[in-house]
Amino acid sequence: MIDNLLHLRIIENKDWATILFVFSFATIAITKSAFENRFADFVKLIYSDKYTNVYKDGSHLNSSFTVALFLVQLISFAFFIQISLSYFGYASKTDWILFIQIITFLIYFVLSKFLIEKIIANAFDIEEVVEQFNLQKVVFRTYIGIFLLPFNIILFYNEAVSRNFMAILICIVLLSCVLTYLVSIKNYQNVIFSKLFYFILYLCALEIGPYYFMYYWFTKGIA
């Protein structure tokens, strides 16, 4: 009698990711249709400052255009973080529970940071400056997140990408974030320098500090 050996076949579920990718592109398409002129200016952000000049008022931070694309940004960066962890052996890129944890952390981090910034900005009497500064940061990071989305799709469904390519892409994304941050400071340098002392306190407390502790926590956690 021959015993049949049954081998467990592990099938990775990628349907959840496909749904999120479709949702992200659908959101972009709907936003483009609803705000055609504004979206056209937004796409040209890499070589034109028309968008940042026209939509520089802090009130645009809560507009449906900004919120919709900000949601796409969160999904894109959450995918990028999970994919990056998977390529270096710290996680699985098809783990939907981990994705929920990452995007929940990003939402919690961004909203908590935003609320604290509002309180401190109001206390330092630099609320208008911080709102405009935050709007520019959101705009640039959303721009990076949207253009990162196609790379996320390729990286998620392709197993043949090397770690070196992934490391280079991570460096490019980080460098882009830093450069756009410096551009935001440059655009508001006159207002910032008029309240330089308070702005330095703001940078140390809410820009440098949180990311330093995140880096410290992450490196300690994987050591």
Short mmCIF file of C-alpha atoms in Angstrom, two decimals:
data_model
loop_
_atom_site.label_atom_id
_atom_site.label_comp_id
_atom_site.label_asym_id
_atom_site.label_seq_id
_atom_site.Cartn_x
_atom_site.Cartn_y
_atom_site.Cartn_z
CA MET A 1 0.00 0.00 0.00
CA ILE A 2 1.40 3.32 -1.03
CA ASP A 3 0.91 6.19 1.37
CA ASN A 4 0.12 9.44 -0.25
CA LEU A 5 2.01 12.37 1.21
CA LEU A 6 0.03 15.54 1.35
CA HIS A 7 2.02 18.73 1.10
CA LEU A 8 0.53 21.98 2.34
CA ARG A 9 0.41 24.45 -0.52
CA ILE A 10 0.82 27.99 0.72
CA ILE A 11 -1.05 30.45 -1.44
CA GLU A 12 -0.34 34.11 -0.86
CA ASN A 13 -3.46 36.25 -0.95
CA LYS A 14 -2.87 39.39 -2.98
CA ASP A 15 -6.49 40.30 -3.65
CA TRP A 16 -6.56 42.88 -0.85
CA ALA A 17 -3.60 44.69 -2.41
CA THR A 18 -5.20 44.65 -5.85
CA ILE A 19 -8.36 46.22 -4.41
CA LEU A 20 -6.33 48.97 -2.73
CA PHE A 21 -4.34 49.69 -5.89
CA VAL A 22 -7.55 49.93 -7.94
CA PHE A 23 -9.11 52.14 -5.25
CA SER A 24 -6.06 54.44 -5.29
CA PHE A 25 -6.12 54.91 -9.06
CA ALA A 26 -9.91 55.35 -9.02
CA THR A 27 -9.52 58.08 -6.38
CA ILE A 28 -6.89 59.81 -8.51
CA ALA A 29 -9.13 59.58 -11.61
CA ILE A 30 -12.18 60.96 -9.76
CA THR A 31 -10.12 63.78 -8.25
CA LYS A 32 -8.67 64.62 -11.67
CA SER A 33 -12.17 64.71 -13.15
CA ALA A 34 -13.60 66.86 -10.34
CA PHE A 35 -10.65 69.29 -10.18
CA GLU A 36 -9.31 69.21 -13.72
CA ASN A 37 -7.43 72.52 -13.77
CA ARG A 38 -6.09 72.15 -10.25
CA PHE A 39 -4.92 68.60 -10.93
CA ALA A 40 -3.17 69.75 -14.12
CA ASP A 41 -1.23 72.34 -12.11
CA PHE A 42 -0.49 69.75 -9.42
CA VAL A 43 1.02 67.30 -11.92
CA LYS A 44 3.41 70.05 -13.13
CA LEU A 45 4.69 70.60 -9.60
CA ILE A 46 8.07 69.06 -10.38
CA TYR A 47 8.99 71.88 -12.77
CA SER A 48 6.46 74.64 -12.03
CA ASP A 49 5.60 76.51 -8.84
CA LYS A 50 2.20 77.66 -10.13
CA TYR A 51 0.29 75.22 -7.90
CA THR A 52 2.10 76.26 -4.71
CA ASN A 53 1.61 79.93 -5.56
CA VAL A 54 -2.11 79.66 -6.35
CA TYR A 55 -3.07 77.21 -3.58
CA LYS A 56 -0.82 78.45 -0.81
CA ASP A 57 -3.48 79.46 1.69
CA GLY A 58 -3.69 77.19 4.73
CA SER A 59 -7.43 76.68 4.22
CA HIS A 60 -6.65 74.39 1.26
CA LEU A 61 -5.22 71.89 3.75
CA ASN A 62 -8.75 70.66 4.50
CA SER A 63 -10.08 70.74 0.93
CA SER A 64 -11.53 67.59 -0.63
CA PHE A 65 -8.77 67.67 -3.27
CA THR A 66 -6.01 67.59 -0.66
CA VAL A 67 -7.76 65.02 1.55
CA ALA A 68 -8.50 62.63 -1.34
CA LEU A 69 -4.93 62.63 -2.63
CA PHE A 70 -3.58 62.53 0.92
CA LEU A 71 -5.45 59.24 1.38
CA VAL A 72 -3.73 57.89 -1.73
CA GLN A 73 -0.43 59.07 -0.31
CA LEU A 74 -1.00 57.12 2.91
CA ILE A 75 -1.80 53.93 0.99
CA SER A 76 1.23 54.39 -1.25
CA PHE A 77 3.70 55.01 1.58
CA ALA A 78 2.23 52.15 3.65
CA PHE A 79 2.79 49.79 0.72
CA PHE A 80 6.30 51.14 0.21
CA ILE A 81 7.23 50.62 3.86
CA GLN A 82 5.88 47.06 3.90
CA ILE A 83 7.52 46.16 0.58
CA SER A 84 10.83 47.62 1.79
CA LEU A 85 10.65 45.54 4.98
CA SER A 86 9.88 42.41 2.96
CA TYR A 87 12.84 42.86 0.61
CA PHE A 88 15.19 43.01 3.58
CA GLY A 89 13.64 40.01 5.29
CA TYR A 90 11.73 41.74 8.10
CA ALA A 91 8.17 41.09 6.90
CA SER A 92 5.97 39.62 4.19
CA LYS A 93 4.65 42.00 1.56
CA THR A 94 1.41 39.98 1.26
CA ASP A 95 0.57 40.23 4.97
CA TRP A 96 -2.62 42.32 4.99
CA ILE A 97 -2.68 42.46 8.79
CA LEU A 98 0.76 44.09 8.78
CA PHE A 99 -0.45 46.57 6.16
CA ILE A 100 -3.36 47.55 8.41
CA GLN A 101 -0.93 48.02 11.29
CA ILE A 102 1.39 50.18 9.18
CA ILE A 103 -1.32 52.42 7.73
CA THR A 104 -3.01 52.72 11.14
CA PHE A 105 0.30 53.83 12.61
CA LEU A 106 0.79 56.36 9.79
CA ILE A 107 -2.70 57.80 10.27
CA TYR A 108 -2.27 57.97 14.04
CA PHE A 109 1.19 59.53 13.69
CA VAL A 110 0.12 62.15 11.13
CA LEU A 111 -3.08 63.17 12.93
CA SER A 112 -1.42 63.31 16.36
CA LYS A 113 1.44 65.35 14.96
CA PHE A 114 -0.99 67.68 13.19
CA LEU A 115 -3.04 68.33 16.33
CA ILE A 116 0.04 68.95 18.46
CA GLU A 117 1.39 71.31 15.79
CA LYS A 118 -1.86 73.27 15.86
CA ILE A 119 -1.65 73.64 19.64
CA ILE A 120 2.02 74.69 19.66
CA ALA A 121 1.59 77.00 16.66
CA ASN A 122 -1.29 78.72 18.40
CA ALA A 123 0.77 79.06 21.60
CA PHE A 124 3.72 80.55 19.69
CA ASP A 125 1.46 82.76 17.55
CA ILE A 126 2.77 81.24 14.33
CA GLU A 127 -0.41 79.40 13.33
CA GLU A 128 -0.68 80.96 9.87
CA VAL A 129 2.96 80.17 9.06
CA VAL A 130 2.67 76.57 10.23
CA GLU A 131 -0.57 75.99 8.28
CA GLN A 132 0.99 77.20 5.04
CA PHE A 133 4.18 75.28 5.76
CA ASN A 134 2.22 72.10 6.47
CA LEU A 135 0.21 72.54 3.28
CA GLN A 136 3.37 72.66 1.22
CA LYS A 137 4.75 69.56 2.97
CA VAL A 138 1.52 67.68 2.34
CA VAL A 139 1.46 68.75 -1.32
CA PHE A 140 5.04 67.65 -2.00
CA ARG A 141 4.73 64.35 -0.10
CA THR A 142 1.45 63.59 -1.84
CA TYR A 143 3.21 64.23 -5.14
CA ILE A 144 5.95 61.78 -4.18
CA GLY A 145 3.41 59.23 -2.93
CA ILE A 146 1.39 59.29 -6.15
CA PHE A 147 4.43 58.85 -8.37
CA LEU A 148 5.62 56.07 -6.06
CA LEU A 149 2.38 54.14 -6.58
CA PRO A 150 3.35 52.50 -9.94
CA PHE A 151 6.67 51.39 -8.41
CA ASN A 152 4.74 49.82 -5.53
CA ILE A 153 2.68 47.81 -7.99
CA ILE A 154 5.77 46.57 -9.83
CA LEU A 155 7.58 45.73 -6.59
CA PHE A 156 4.55 44.00 -5.07
CA TYR A 157 3.87 41.66 -7.99
CA ASN A 158 7.47 41.18 -9.13
CA GLU A 159 9.82 38.88 -7.23
CA ALA A 160 12.87 39.52 -9.42
CA VAL A 161 13.81 42.93 -8.02
CA SER A 162 17.18 43.02 -6.26
CA ARG A 163 17.90 44.42 -2.82
CA ASN A 164 20.34 46.90 -4.35
CA PHE A 165 17.58 48.39 -6.50
CA MET A 166 15.33 48.56 -3.46
CA ALA A 167 18.04 50.30 -1.43
CA ILE A 168 18.59 52.85 -4.22
CA LEU A 169 14.84 53.50 -4.46
CA ILE A 170 14.59 54.03 -0.70
CA CYS A 171 17.46 56.53 -0.84
CA ILE A 172 15.80 58.38 -3.73
CA VAL A 173 12.49 58.62 -1.85
CA LEU A 174 14.18 59.83 1.35
CA LEU A 175 16.28 62.34 -0.58
CA SER A 176 13.18 63.60 -2.40
CA CYS A 177 11.39 64.11 0.93
CA VAL A 178 14.35 66.04 2.34
CA LEU A 179 14.70 68.21 -0.78
CA THR A 180 10.99 69.08 -0.88
CA TYR A 181 11.17 69.91 2.81
CA LEU A 182 14.02 72.34 2.14
CA VAL A 183 12.05 73.84 -0.76
CA SER A 184 9.12 74.42 1.60
CA ILE A 185 11.40 76.23 4.05
CA LYS A 186 12.87 78.31 1.21
CA ASN A 187 9.42 79.32 -0.03
CA TYR A 188 8.52 80.70 3.39
CA GLN A 189 11.96 81.85 4.49
CA ASN A 190 10.95 85.49 4.97
CA VAL A 191 8.06 84.63 7.28
CA ILE A 192 10.06 81.92 9.03
CA PHE A 193 13.05 84.15 9.71
CA SER A 194 10.77 86.77 11.23
CA LYS A 195 9.82 84.19 13.86
CA LEU A 196 13.03 82.19 13.74
CA PHE A 197 13.33 81.30 17.44
CA TYR A 198 9.82 79.82 17.61
CA PHE A 199 10.27 78.03 14.31
CA ILE A 200 13.49 76.38 15.52
CA LEU A 201 11.62 75.15 18.61
CA TYR A 202 8.88 73.87 16.32
CA LEU A 203 11.40 72.03 14.12
CA CYS A 204 13.16 70.37 17.05
CA ALA A 205 9.98 69.37 18.86
CA LEU A 206 7.78 68.25 15.98
CA GLU A 207 9.92 67.67 12.91
CA ILE A 208 13.27 66.29 14.02
CA GLY A 209 12.28 64.72 17.34
CA PRO A 210 9.50 62.31 16.23
CA TYR A 211 11.49 60.92 13.29
CA TYR A 212 14.57 60.45 15.46
CA PHE A 213 12.60 58.45 18.02
CA MET A 214 10.97 56.41 15.26
CA TYR A 215 14.39 55.58 13.85
CA TYR A 216 15.73 54.73 17.30
CA TRP A 217 12.73 52.53 18.09
CA PHE A 218 12.92 50.72 14.75
CA THR A 219 16.67 50.07 14.86
CA LYS A 220 16.41 48.82 18.45
CA GLY A 221 13.49 46.62 17.52
CA ILE A 222 15.33 44.81 14.71
CA ALA A 223 18.72 44.66 16.46
#
